[in-house]
Amino acid sequence: MTSADELVIRTAELLAAHDPAATEPLEFLRARFDAGLAWVHFPPGLGGLGAPRALQAVVDAELAAAGAPDNDPRRIGIGLGMAAPTILRYGTEEQKRRFLRPLWTGEEVWCQLFSEPGAGSDLAALATRAVRDGDGPDAGWTVDGQKVWTSSAHLARWAILLARTDPDVPKHQGISYFVCDMTDPGVDVRPLRQLTGEAEFNEVFLTGVRIPDAHRLGAVGEGWRIAQTTLNNERVAIGGQRTPREGGLIGILAETWRRNPELRTHELHQRLLQGWTDAEVLRLTGERLRQQLAVGQPGPEGAAAKLAFARLAQELTGLEVELLAEQGLAYGDWTMSRPELVDFTGRDAGYRYLRAKGNSIEGGSSEILRNIIAERVLGLPAEPRSDKDVPWKESAR
Amino acid sequence: MTELDLLYSEVEEDLRSAVRALLADRCPPQAVLTRCEGPEPQDTGLWRTLAQELGVVALQVPEALGGAGASLRETAVVLEELGRACAPVPFLGSAVLATTVLLAAGELAAGEWPALCAGDRTAALAVPLSTAPDAPFPLGVRADAAGALTGAVTSVADVPGAGLLIVPADGPAGPGLYAVDGADVTVTARGSLDLTRPLVDLRLDGAPGRLLVGPDQAEAVLWEALLTGAGLLASEQLGLAEWCLATTVAYLRERRQFGRVVGSFQALKHRLADLWLDIAGARAAARAAADALATGSADAAVLVAVAASHCGAVAVRAAEEAVQLHGGIGMTWEHPVHLYLKRAKADQLALGTPGRHRASLATLATLPAPGGPLPRMPHV
């Protein structure tokens, strides 16, 4: 097994061969991937060394100290957090080699085509169809349907896509998982303006989109099971992030409190202390999750951390607007823009307050996460479902 | 800030299994219920077994003194299991609060260890159970130049049967922590909300005391003992909350109404999921506090305040949800859930309320309270 010392040596070798000050950032990132220092827990040849996940921090610290460029993980979060672990687990060797390197370096942005207007929390009810065209070596699929809430679709080169390949079986069984080329002429991306004023999300219309069979991930009809990997990784990606004390929203709020004694009231003080404590508990919970993952005991805390994060973000951002008093009434800019980043902490307090409302909806609503915890962790029975064993085409929608 | 270890080691898991097995055998909830109304609410036989068979009553005491030479992390794991069983033993008072003072007293306490480590004797810290770490040094007992102590202390836990009392007192040269023989003190039982951790009032009438910690260190050592107690109490609260959740889930998977298992209703599932979430946070916070105390981290006071305020509230909510979700059964004396409710509510007040611990963060985390004059009402 690769040790921390060995990683320090390999990182030093990378830096010696590719001086960050004299190397194009993209060239450096490609060299880092090829040296197995991109995500050290991935296999050799795919950007990793099969090392313990916890040792990534060693590499990151060495590279940061040397002023090396990073891959701007916030811009490519869906690729890193969701597409990559799914491709690693279910992709063919060819798919892994084609997709993972440019995904990690940020050359190719990814988005996720899962939700639909009629399939939100009930994702398995999705209606986008993929129909097989032919049987020969050039066989592929033709996709028609509509997807929504697609972050980064306007920037993405590729999408992970769920589509219905068999309407004659119950809804969970007839779904397959594809990699969709976002440059296909049948893909139409339209901005979806949010209550913040900007259009971070999109709606995506798919009309006769061609997907070669080589871009199917896993077996036909296995899409739902594979999607669980994607969704679990999404929640771990949010909940397992390492943050320092007072990182994120609580840091902004605490600084505002310290700098503005005239804004302080006793009632706000009580809520600030409660929020600070909640933020610290959540940070420790995430830290514990990270430690569990590092020694190979992944727990269900991923869904929990996401649920707790949403609750806290809404509590803190609401408090911040109140604390700011007159300034809390202001809002910087309602102009519709299409940002490149998903941003929970940027802009002003009013934006943060409004953006946080999405935290309990995106990536699995808080209600669905509570169902997941209650059913899969606590072992409580599911609500009776009328559509579970009915062929999808006959189910009430 | 050093790296916290928030997991349980294999040794800690083995220790947990051993303690849990013993408690399942020796103090199942029904036995605790029966005992709490009897003449001896605390189980001295169980204490002796914990000491002699498992060696867990002096875990953080060095081996040279007869202890296990482990750390407060292991002590915290034992507290999780004692909380899960609502066990009526004086662990918090003797193995945590008093032991912290005795370890700080060094040579002066050397003679006490053999009997304590063997479980033949227990010790208690003579302060009201509600005393917070940042409370002023208690001055209700006076010590004269000869070491005779006079005064009163109310609402002390884990005293019955304790051979050794550690009494904070105002001495001729200032505050000190004195060792007093339990037999020299008048002990009056008082009705206690928590049936499994009964409280007593103490009266000292010229009781002979021996100075363990003098004025230069007494306040710091008492603070350390109370901080350690508050930090490890979070682990007891965690175990207690876990029992409440597990017991409630088991009940809701069996109980049927409206032709369905009631645990399938989302209204109930979501409540339990939220509780599970808070308990996951409690586990991380309690581990953080125990680890910081064990390593003597400079961050320990902050992490104790976070753990104490979070875990205290979570344990109460877990117990209250358990009563409510058991329906009429939860309101009966014969179901043990009320023991947990009473322990949880008393624990919430023990060694500082959640609000008091949060308030201490105003200083510890530099989040100052509003200052200056209050706004003037123009027409009043």
Tab-separated table of N, CA and C in Angstrom, chain A residues 243-247 249-251 253 269-287 304-305 307-316 319, chain B residues 277-278 280-282 284-285 302 305-314 317 354 357-358 361 367:
chain	number	residue	atom	x	y	z
A	243	THR	N	-14.094	21.020	6.157
A	243	THR	CA	-14.102	22.472	6.327
A	243	THR	C	-13.444	22.812	7.662
A	244	PRO	N	-12.751	23.941	7.706
A	244	PRO	CA	-12.215	24.365	8.990
A	244	PRO	C	-13.335	24.905	9.872
A	245	ARG	N	-13.054	25.068	11.160
A	245	ARG	CA	-14.040	25.707	12.035
A	245	ARG	C	-14.354	27.103	11.472
A	246	GLU	N	-15.624	27.467	11.508
A	246	GLU	CA	-16.086	28.742	10.951
A	246	GLU	C	-15.866	28.833	9.440
A	247	GLY	N	-15.778	27.657	8.772
A	247	GLY	CA	-15.771	27.687	7.314
A	247	GLY	C	-17.183	27.940	6.817
A	249	LEU	N	-20.809	29.480	5.696
A	249	LEU	CA	-21.784	30.499	6.077
A	249	LEU	C	-21.597	31.006	7.504
A	250	ILE	N	-21.260	30.122	8.442
A	250	ILE	CA	-21.140	30.564	9.841
A	250	ILE	C	-19.975	31.540	9.991
A	251	GLY	N	-18.935	31.370	9.177
A	251	GLY	CA	-17.793	32.287	9.238
A	251	GLY	C	-18.186	33.693	8.817
A	253	LEU	N	-21.186	34.954	8.977
A	253	LEU	CA	-22.084	35.484	10.005
A	253	LEU	C	-21.303	35.921	11.252
A	269	HIS	N	-28.145	37.164	19.666
A	269	HIS	CA	-26.974	36.516	20.266
A	269	HIS	C	-27.264	35.055	20.581
A	270	GLN	N	-28.441	34.786	21.151
A	270	GLN	CA	-28.814	33.402	21.457
A	270	GLN	C	-28.832	32.570	20.180
A	271	ARG	N	-29.402	33.133	19.123
A	271	ARG	CA	-29.507	32.372	17.876
A	271	ARG	C	-28.137	32.202	17.217
A	272	LEU	N	-27.276	33.196	17.365
A	272	LEU	CA	-25.922	33.079	16.829
A	272	LEU	C	-25.166	31.944	17.515
A	273	LEU	N	-25.253	31.904	18.854
A	273	LEU	CA	-24.551	30.853	19.597
A	273	LEU	C	-25.106	29.472	19.226
A	274	GLN	N	-26.429	29.398	19.065
A	274	GLN	CA	-27.035	28.127	18.648
A	274	GLN	C	-26.530	27.744	17.257
A	275	GLY	N	-26.522	28.704	16.357
A	275	GLY	CA	-26.068	28.431	14.988
A	275	GLY	C	-24.596	28.042	14.958
A	276	TRP	N	-23.798	28.710	15.770
A	276	TRP	CA	-22.361	28.396	15.810
A	276	TRP	C	-22.159	26.972	16.297
A	277	THR	N	-22.908	26.597	17.345
A	277	THR	CA	-22.814	25.235	17.876
A	277	THR	C	-23.279	24.221	16.834
A	278	ASP	N	-24.400	24.504	16.183
A	278	ASP	CA	-24.908	23.585	15.159
A	278	ASP	C	-23.892	23.422	14.026
A	279	ALA	N	-23.266	24.538	13.641
A	279	ALA	CA	-22.277	24.479	12.556
A	279	ALA	C	-21.083	23.628	12.975
A	280	GLU	N	-20.668	23.759	14.221
A	280	GLU	CA	-19.523	22.984	14.703
A	280	GLU	C	-19.884	21.494	14.794
A	281	VAL	N	-21.101	21.192	15.232
A	281	VAL	CA	-21.532	19.783	15.286
A	281	VAL	C	-21.564	19.199	13.875
A	282	LEU	N	-22.065	19.974	12.929
A	282	LEU	CA	-22.114	19.487	11.548
A	282	LEU	C	-20.703	19.292	10.989
A	283	ARG	N	-19.801	20.216	11.316
A	283	ARG	CA	-18.419	20.084	10.865
A	283	ARG	C	-17.801	18.798	11.421
A	284	LEU	N	-18.034	18.538	12.700
A	284	LEU	CA	-17.483	17.330	13.326
A	284	LEU	C	-18.124	16.077	12.735
A	285	THR	N	-19.431	16.160	12.420
A	285	THR	CA	-20.109	15.016	11.815
A	285	THR	C	-19.493	14.715	10.448
A	286	GLY	N	-19.231	15.760	9.666
A	286	GLY	CA	-18.595	15.587	8.365
A	286	GLY	C	-17.187	15.045	8.517
A	287	GLU	N	-16.477	15.540	9.513
A	287	GLU	CA	-15.114	15.070	9.776
A	287	GLU	C	-15.130	13.583	10.140
A	304	ALA	N	-27.404	12.060	5.951
A	304	ALA	CA	-27.630	12.846	7.159
A	304	ALA	C	-26.942	14.193	7.079
A	305	ALA	N	-25.705	14.179	6.612
A	305	ALA	CA	-24.953	15.432	6.563
A	305	ALA	C	-25.602	16.403	5.578
A	307	LEU	N	-28.806	16.504	4.828
A	307	LEU	CA	-30.036	16.969	5.479
A	307	LEU	C	-29.719	18.046	6.521
A	308	ALA	N	-28.704	17.808	7.327
A	308	ALA	CA	-28.326	18.763	8.365
A	308	ALA	C	-27.764	20.046	7.752
A	309	PHE	N	-27.033	19.884	6.658
A	309	PHE	CA	-26.462	21.050	5.983
A	309	PHE	C	-27.572	21.993	5.511
A	310	ALA	N	-28.610	21.418	4.916
A	310	ALA	CA	-29.707	22.242	4.399
A	310	ALA	C	-30.382	23.018	5.540
A	311	ARG	N	-30.637	22.332	6.616
A	311	ARG	CA	-31.313	22.950	7.770
A	311	ARG	C	-30.465	24.093	8.321
A	312	LEU	N	-29.181	23.834	8.475
A	312	LEU	CA	-28.281	24.845	9.033
A	312	LEU	C	-28.128	26.033	8.092
A	313	ALA	N	-27.965	25.761	6.797
A	313	ALA	CA	-27.759	26.852	5.840
A	313	ALA	C	-28.968	27.791	5.853
A	314	GLN	N	-30.145	27.219	5.958
A	314	GLN	CA	-31.346	28.056	5.960
A	314	GLN	C	-31.452	28.853	7.259
A	315	GLU	N	-31.089	28.223	8.367
A	315	GLU	CA	-31.108	28.917	9.665
A	315	GLU	C	-30.113	30.086	9.663
A	316	LEU	N	-28.904	29.827	9.189
A	316	LEU	CA	-27.852	30.851	9.265
A	316	LEU	C	-28.096	32.004	8.301
A	319	LEU	N	-30.842	34.221	9.575
A	319	LEU	CA	-30.333	35.008	10.701
A	319	LEU	C	-29.461	36.165	10.217
B	277	LEU	N	-30.538	11.835	12.927
B	277	LEU	CA	-29.590	12.838	12.442
B	277	LEU	C	-28.937	13.584	13.612
B	278	ASP	N	-29.759	13.992	14.562
B	278	ASP	CA	-29.205	14.695	15.717
B	278	ASP	C	-28.292	13.785	16.532
B	280	ALA	N	-26.487	11.321	15.250
B	280	ALA	CA	-25.223	11.228	14.499
B	280	ALA	C	-24.329	12.415	14.843
B	281	GLY	N	-24.928	13.600	14.980
B	281	GLY	CA	-24.164	14.774	15.399
B	281	GLY	C	-23.659	14.634	16.824
B	282	ALA	N	-24.503	14.060	17.679
B	282	ALA	CA	-24.100	13.867	19.076
B	282	ALA	C	-22.900	12.929	19.174
B	284	ALA	N	-20.537	12.471	16.931
B	284	ALA	CA	-19.328	13.194	16.516
B	284	ALA	C	-18.897	14.188	17.592
B	285	ALA	N	-19.854	14.896	18.170
B	285	ALA	CA	-19.521	15.913	19.183
B	285	ALA	C	-18.985	15.274	20.462
B	302	VAL	N	-13.761	24.457	24.190
B	302	VAL	CA	-14.738	24.730	23.122
B	302	VAL	C	-15.498	23.451	22.769
B	305	ALA	N	-17.995	22.492	25.383
B	305	ALA	CA	-19.187	23.356	25.343
B	305	ALA	C	-20.104	22.944	24.195
B	306	VAL	N	-19.522	22.624	23.052
B	306	VAL	CA	-20.322	22.197	21.890
B	306	VAL	C	-21.016	20.864	22.199
B	307	ALA	N	-20.246	19.894	22.723
B	307	ALA	CA	-20.817	18.567	22.999
B	307	ALA	C	-21.883	18.646	24.085
B	308	ALA	N	-21.586	19.388	25.153
B	308	ALA	CA	-22.527	19.444	26.270
B	308	ALA	C	-23.834	20.104	25.838
B	309	SER	N	-23.749	21.173	25.051
B	309	SER	CA	-24.990	21.844	24.677
B	309	SER	C	-25.780	21.019	23.668
B	310	HIS	N	-25.089	20.369	22.740
B	310	HIS	CA	-25.805	19.571	21.731
B	310	HIS	C	-26.351	18.274	22.332
B	311	CYS	N	-25.491	17.519	23.004
B	311	CYS	CA	-25.890	16.187	23.473
B	311	CYS	C	-26.940	16.266	24.583
B	312	GLY	N	-26.843	17.294	25.423
B	312	GLY	CA	-27.833	17.447	26.484
B	312	GLY	C	-29.227	17.605	25.910
B	313	ALA	N	-29.338	18.417	24.865
B	313	ALA	CA	-30.642	18.643	24.249
B	313	ALA	C	-31.107	17.423	23.469
B	314	VAL	N	-30.188	16.743	22.807
B	314	VAL	CA	-30.565	15.579	21.996
B	314	VAL	C	-31.088	14.444	22.884
B	317	ARG	N	-34.604	15.213	23.918
B	317	ARG	CA	-35.547	15.067	22.822
B	317	ARG	C	-35.774	13.584	22.501
B	354	PRO	N	-27.476	23.208	28.605
B	354	PRO	CA	-27.043	23.530	27.231
B	354	PRO	C	-26.911	25.032	27.014
B	357	HIS	N	-23.702	26.318	28.572
B	357	HIS	CA	-22.515	25.942	27.794
B	357	HIS	C	-22.408	26.765	26.513
B	358	ARG	N	-23.565	27.008	25.884
B	358	ARG	CA	-23.539	27.858	24.678
B	358	ARG	C	-23.074	29.260	25.029
B	361	LEU	N	-19.517	29.965	25.043
B	361	LEU	CA	-18.872	30.146	23.737
B	361	LEU	C	-18.751	31.614	23.349
B	367	LEU	N	-17.589	35.532	20.469
B	367	LEU	CA	-18.876	35.947	19.904
B	367	LEU	C	-19.575	36.778	20.983
